[in-house]
Coordinates of C-alpha atoms in Angstrom, one line a residue:
M1 CA 4.5 20.0 -3.4
R2 CA 5.7 17.5 -6.0
G3 CA 3.4 15.9 -8.7
L4 CA 1.7 12.5 -8.5
R5 CA 2.3 10.5 -11.6
I6 CA -0.3 8.0 -12.9
I7 CA 1.1 5.4 -15.3
G8 CA -1.4 3.9 -17.6
A9 CA -1.1 0.2 -18.6
G10 CA -3.6 -0.4 -21.4
W11 CA -1.4 -3.2 -22.7
L12 CA -1.7 -4.9 -19.3
L13 CA -5.5 -4.9 -19.8
A14 CA -5.1 -6.5 -23.2
S15 CA -2.9 -9.3 -21.8
A16 CA -5.3 -9.8 -18.9
V17 CA -8.3 -10.2 -21.2
V18 CA -6.4 -12.7 -23.3
L19 CA -5.7 -14.8 -20.2
A20 CA -9.3 -14.9 -19.2
P21 CA -11.0 -18.2 -20.4
A22 CA -14.5 -18.1 -21.7
G23 CA -15.7 -20.8 -19.4
Q24 CA -16.2 -18.7 -16.3
A25 CA -19.7 -18.5 -15.0
A26 CA -21.7 -15.4 -16.1
N27 CA -22.6 -14.6 -12.4
A28 CA -19.8 -14.0 -10.0
E29 CA -19.1 -12.5 -6.6
I30 CA -16.1 -10.5 -5.3
R31 CA -15.6 -9.4 -1.7
L32 CA -13.0 -6.6 -1.2
A33 CA -11.7 -5.3 2.0
R34 CA -12.6 -1.6 2.3
Q35 CA -9.3 0.2 3.1
Y36 CA -8.8 3.9 2.9
G37 CA -5.7 6.1 2.4
L38 CA -4.1 8.0 -0.4
A39 CA -2.0 5.0 -1.4
R40 CA -5.3 3.2 -1.9
L41 CA -7.0 6.0 -3.7
P42 CA -7.4 4.1 -6.9
L43 CA -9.4 1.4 -5.1
M44 CA -11.6 4.1 -3.5
I45 CA -12.3 5.5 -7.0
V46 CA -13.1 2.0 -8.2
E47 CA -15.7 1.7 -5.5
H48 CA -17.2 5.2 -5.9
E49 CA -17.4 4.9 -9.7
R50 CA -18.6 1.3 -9.7
L51 CA -15.8 0.4 -12.1
I52 CA -15.7 -3.3 -11.3
Q53 CA -19.3 -3.6 -12.4
K54 CA -18.6 -1.6 -15.5
H55 CA -15.6 -3.7 -16.7
A56 CA -17.1 -7.0 -15.5
E57 CA -20.2 -6.4 -17.7
A58 CA -17.9 -5.5 -20.6
A59 CA -16.2 -8.9 -20.2
G60 CA -19.5 -10.7 -20.3
L61 CA -20.0 -11.1 -16.6
T62 CA -23.6 -10.0 -15.7
D63 CA -25.0 -9.3 -12.2
V64 CA -21.6 -9.5 -10.5
A65 CA -22.0 -9.1 -6.7
V66 CA -19.4 -6.6 -5.5
D67 CA -19.2 -6.5 -1.7
W68 CA -17.0 -3.9 0.0
V69 CA -16.3 -5.3 3.5
A70 CA -15.7 -2.9 6.3
P71 CA -12.9 -3.6 8.7
E72 CA -13.8 -5.4 11.9
D73 CA -12.6 -4.1 15.3
G74 CA -9.3 -5.7 16.2
T75 CA -9.1 -7.5 12.9
S76 CA -6.7 -6.3 10.1
A77 CA -7.6 -6.6 6.4
I78 CA -4.9 -9.2 6.1
E79 CA -6.5 -11.3 8.8
Q80 CA -9.8 -10.9 7.0
V81 CA -8.5 -12.4 3.7
L82 CA -6.6 -15.2 5.5
S83 CA -9.7 -16.2 7.4
G84 CA -11.7 -16.3 4.1
K85 CA -14.0 -13.3 4.9
V86 CA -12.8 -11.3 1.9
D87 CA -11.3 -12.2 -1.5
I88 CA -9.2 -9.1 -2.2
V89 CA -7.1 -7.1 0.1
A90 CA -4.8 -4.1 -0.4
P91 CA -1.7 -4.7 1.8
D92 CA 1.6 -2.7 1.7
L93 CA 4.5 -4.5 0.1
T94 CA 5.8 -6.0 3.4
G95 CA 2.3 -7.3 4.1
L96 CA 2.1 -9.0 0.7
A97 CA 5.5 -10.5 1.2
T98 CA 4.4 -11.9 4.6
M99 CA 1.2 -13.3 3.3
W100 CA 2.9 -14.9 0.3
D101 CA 5.6 -16.4 2.5
R102 CA 3.1 -17.9 5.0
S103 CA 0.9 -19.4 2.3
W104 CA 3.7 -20.4 0.0
G105 CA 3.0 -23.6 -1.9
T106 CA -0.6 -24.0 -0.9
A107 CA -3.8 -23.7 -3.0
H108 CA -4.5 -20.5 -1.2
E109 CA -1.1 -18.9 -1.8
M110 CA -1.4 -15.1 -1.7
R111 CA -0.1 -13.2 -4.6
G112 CA -0.4 -9.7 -6.1
L113 CA -2.7 -8.8 -8.9
G114 CA -0.9 -5.5 -9.4
A115 CA 0.2 -2.4 -7.6
L116 CA -2.0 0.6 -6.5
A117 CA 0.7 3.2 -5.8
S118 CA 4.3 3.9 -5.2
T119 CA 4.4 6.5 -2.4
P120 CA 7.1 7.2 0.3
Y121 CA 6.8 6.9 4.0
V122 CA 8.2 10.0 5.6
L123 CA 10.0 10.0 9.0
V124 CA 9.4 13.3 10.8
S125 CA 10.4 14.5 14.3
R126 CA 9.7 17.4 16.7
N127 CA 13.1 17.0 18.3
P128 CA 15.3 19.7 16.7
A129 CA 18.4 17.7 17.6
V130 CA 17.4 14.8 15.3
K131 CA 18.8 15.4 11.8
T132 CA 19.4 11.8 10.9
I133 CA 18.5 8.5 12.6
R134 CA 21.9 8.5 14.3
D135 CA 20.7 11.4 16.4
F136 CA 18.0 9.5 18.1
T137 CA 18.6 8.7 21.8
P138 CA 16.9 6.3 24.3
K139 CA 14.6 9.2 25.3
D140 CA 13.0 9.4 21.9
R141 CA 10.0 7.4 20.7
I142 CA 9.3 6.7 17.0
A143 CA 5.8 5.7 16.1
V144 CA 5.0 3.3 13.3
P145 CA 1.7 1.7 12.3
A146 CA 2.7 -1.8 13.6
L147 CA 6.0 -3.3 14.5
K148 CA 8.1 -5.6 12.3
L149 CA 5.6 -6.3 9.5
T150 CA 4.6 -2.9 8.1
G151 CA 6.4 -0.8 5.5
P152 CA 7.6 2.0 7.9
A153 CA 8.8 -0.6 10.4
V154 CA 10.8 -2.6 7.9
T155 CA 12.3 0.4 6.1
L156 CA 13.3 1.9 9.5
E157 CA 15.2 -1.4 10.2
M158 CA 16.7 -1.2 6.7
A159 CA 17.9 2.3 7.5
A160 CA 19.5 1.1 10.8
A161 CA 21.2 -1.8 8.9
Q162 CA 22.6 0.7 6.4
E163 CA 23.8 3.0 9.2
W164 CA 25.2 0.6 11.8
G165 CA 25.6 -2.7 9.8
Q166 CA 23.3 -5.6 8.9
E167 CA 23.6 -7.2 12.3
H168 CA 22.3 -4.1 13.9
Y169 CA 19.1 -3.8 11.9
D170 CA 17.1 -3.7 15.2
W171 CA 19.2 -0.8 16.7
L172 CA 16.2 1.4 17.0
A173 CA 13.8 -1.3 18.1
S174 CA 13.9 -0.2 21.8
I175 CA 12.5 3.2 20.9
T176 CA 10.0 2.2 18.2
V177 CA 6.4 1.9 19.3
A178 CA 3.2 0.9 17.5
R179 CA 0.5 3.5 17.1
P180 CA -2.3 3.9 14.5
P181 CA -1.4 6.8 12.3
A182 CA -4.2 9.1 13.5
E183 CA -3.3 8.5 17.1
A184 CA 0.4 9.0 16.4
T185 CA -0.2 12.2 14.6
T186 CA -2.3 13.6 17.4
A187 CA 0.4 12.6 20.0
L188 CA 3.2 14.1 17.9
L189 CA 1.5 17.4 17.4
A190 CA 0.5 17.6 21.1
G191 CA 4.1 17.3 22.2
N192 CA 3.3 15.9 25.6
A193 CA 2.2 12.3 24.7
G194 CA 5.5 10.5 24.6
I195 CA 5.8 10.5 20.8
D196 CA 8.4 12.7 19.2
A197 CA 8.9 11.0 15.8
H198 CA 6.5 9.4 13.4
F199 CA 7.1 7.3 10.3
A200 CA 4.0 7.2 8.1
D201 CA 2.5 7.8 4.7
A202 CA 0.4 10.6 3.3
P203 CA -1.7 12.4 4.3
W204 CA -0.3 12.0 7.9
Y205 CA 3.1 13.4 7.3
D206 CA 1.6 16.3 5.4
Y207 CA -0.5 17.3 8.4
E208 CA 2.6 17.1 10.6
L209 CA 5.0 19.0 8.4
A210 CA 2.5 21.8 8.1
Q211 CA 3.4 22.6 11.8
P212 CA 6.6 24.7 12.3
Q213 CA 7.9 22.5 15.1
I214 CA 7.9 19.3 12.9
H215 CA 10.7 18.6 10.4
R216 CA 11.6 15.9 8.0
V217 CA 14.3 13.4 8.8
M218 CA 14.2 11.0 5.8
D219 CA 11.8 9.1 3.7
S220 CA 11.6 5.4 2.7
F221 CA 12.7 6.2 -0.9
D222 CA 16.0 7.4 0.5
I223 CA 16.5 4.0 2.0
A224 CA 14.8 1.4 -0.2
G225 CA 14.5 3.3 -3.5
T226 CA 11.1 3.7 -5.2
H227 CA 8.8 1.0 -3.8
S228 CA 5.1 0.1 -4.0
S229 CA 3.2 1.3 -0.9
A230 CA 0.0 -0.5 -1.6
L231 CA -1.0 -3.5 -3.8
L232 CA -3.9 -5.7 -4.6
A233 CA -3.6 -9.3 -3.5
A234 CA -5.8 -12.4 -3.6
P235 CA -5.5 -16.1 -2.8
K236 CA -4.5 -18.3 -5.8
S237 CA -7.7 -20.3 -5.4
F238 CA -9.8 -17.2 -6.0
H239 CA -7.7 -15.9 -8.9
D240 CA -7.7 -19.2 -10.7
A241 CA -11.5 -19.7 -10.3
N242 CA -12.3 -16.1 -11.4
P243 CA -9.9 -15.1 -14.2
K244 CA -12.4 -12.8 -16.0
L245 CA -13.3 -11.1 -12.8
C246 CA -9.7 -10.5 -11.9
A247 CA -9.0 -9.1 -15.4
A248 CA -12.0 -6.8 -14.9
L249 CA -10.6 -5.6 -11.6
L250 CA -7.3 -4.7 -13.3
S251 CA -9.1 -2.9 -16.0
A252 CA -11.0 -0.9 -13.3
L253 CA -7.7 0.1 -11.7
I254 CA -6.3 1.3 -14.9
E255 CA -9.4 3.5 -15.5
A256 CA -9.1 4.7 -11.9
D257 CA -5.5 5.8 -12.5
T258 CA -6.6 7.8 -15.5
F259 CA -9.5 9.3 -13.5
I260 CA -7.0 10.6 -10.8
R261 CA -4.7 12.0 -13.5
N262 CA -7.4 13.8 -15.3
N263 CA -9.5 14.9 -12.3
P264 CA -7.3 15.4 -9.3
G265 CA -9.7 17.8 -7.6
E266 CA -12.6 15.4 -8.0
A267 CA -10.5 12.5 -6.8
A268 CA -9.6 14.6 -3.7
E269 CA -13.3 15.3 -3.1
I270 CA -14.1 11.6 -3.3
Y271 CA -11.3 10.8 -0.8
V272 CA -12.5 13.3 1.7
A273 CA -16.1 12.1 1.5
M274 CA -15.4 8.4 1.6
A275 CA -12.7 8.5 4.3
D276 CA -14.8 11.0 6.3
D277 CA -11.6 13.0 6.7
A278 CA -12.5 16.3 8.3
Q279 CA -8.9 17.1 8.9
S280 CA -8.0 17.3 5.2
S281 CA -9.0 20.0 2.8
V282 CA -9.7 19.2 -0.8
E283 CA -7.2 21.9 -1.8
D284 CA -4.4 20.3 0.4
L285 CA -5.1 16.8 -1.0
T286 CA -5.1 18.1 -4.5
D287 CA -1.7 19.5 -3.8
L288 CA -0.6 16.1 -2.4
L289 CA -1.7 14.5 -5.7
A290 CA 1.0 16.7 -7.3
D291 CA 3.9 15.0 -5.5
P292 CA 6.4 13.7 -8.1
D293 CA 7.8 11.2 -5.6
A294 CA 4.5 9.3 -5.8
T295 CA 3.0 7.4 -8.7
Y296 CA -0.4 5.7 -9.2
T297 CA 0.5 2.7 -11.3
T298 CA -0.2 -1.0 -11.5
T299 CA 3.5 -1.7 -11.9
P300 CA 5.1 -3.2 -8.8
A301 CA 8.3 -1.5 -7.6
G302 CA 11.0 -2.3 -5.1
V303 CA 9.8 -5.8 -4.5
M304 CA 13.2 -7.6 -4.6
R305 CA 15.0 -5.1 -2.5
L306 CA 12.5 -5.2 0.4
T307 CA 11.9 -8.9 0.3
T308 CA 15.6 -9.7 0.1
F309 CA 16.1 -7.7 3.3
M310 CA 13.2 -9.3 5.0
Q311 CA 14.5 -12.8 4.2
R312 CA 18.0 -11.8 5.4
I313 CA 16.7 -10.8 8.9
G314 CA 14.4 -13.8 9.2
R315 CA 11.2 -11.9 8.7
I316 CA 10.2 -14.3 5.8
K317 CA 11.5 -17.8 5.1
H318 CA 11.3 -17.9 1.3
R319 CA 13.4 -15.6 -0.9
P320 CA 11.8 -14.9 -4.3
E321 CA 14.0 -15.4 -7.3
S322 CA 12.1 -12.6 -9.1
W323 CA 9.5 -10.1 -8.2
K324 CA 7.2 -12.1 -10.4
D325 CA 7.1 -14.9 -7.9
L326 CA 4.8 -12.7 -5.7
F327 CA 2.4 -11.9 -8.6
F328 CA 0.0 -13.6 -10.9
P329 CA 0.8 -13.9 -14.6
E330 CA -1.3 -10.9 -15.6
A331 CA 1.3 -8.6 -14.0
H332 CA 4.4 -10.4 -15.5
T333 CA 4.6 -8.2 -18.6
L334 CA 4.9 -5.1 -16.5
P335 CA 8.4 -3.5 -15.9
G336 CA 8.4 -4.4 -12.2
S337 CA 11.4 -4.6 -9.9

């Protein structure tokens, strides 16, 4: 296993506090979509340790109402924020780009507050003949969380464009299917459910690679370079009305990163308990937190490379001039890409 790095950003906190005007009301409310996964572990730590309340009080905001909204059946977290049911959501990078593009120029334009993690998606297969994506045949089926608008789906298209040319980015579309990660993992390991490859993030690929019949084909860092796998996003209207609260949230994330770095075993225990993950052991998750290809940081990574590709293939209309176009000013001092 390789070590998970947590990059502190104390100077981001300082800049965020400076930007927060004193006129915000003492009482405030924030509704966050409850989303679980190792890429969103900092947010889980924030909830478990009540870090928003801690940093909001330090900023002079008393009695802040923090509501963690559970997902609704058939409704994604992105749909929840776009419908006004939550204020804060944790999409992957392609999800942020899509929301930003669709709300561009409006009072509710979606932008990022900062990143949660940079972790790779790993493509695995149980077909021993598949060593690279060129080896897939019409008989194979590759599972991704959702088609076209998720990180695994877009980086698979990017891999196809690199292999067969830009105009053939959809070369693997006919054998790509949408499956929730848990369902795809079960099908892949069963070996008789029509899925023989899966492109997903941790801990799913770790479960799969623990089985001798499963092997690694590639990961998204091979294709797109280091990229953020989860970020925090909010509508511009919420951000502008609640600058102190947004600054407190960033402070909470920075403390959560430090917590994971200093207490990986306890962070793994919190993940297992909150995600109700009976499949994972604390020991295995602690090992995953030692993966050097993954970093818990508020610094956005890989934004321009992925969004440029998405714009080229028509997935988004607007091409950002800089990664900063997708983020609020509090993040602009970070060394993003």
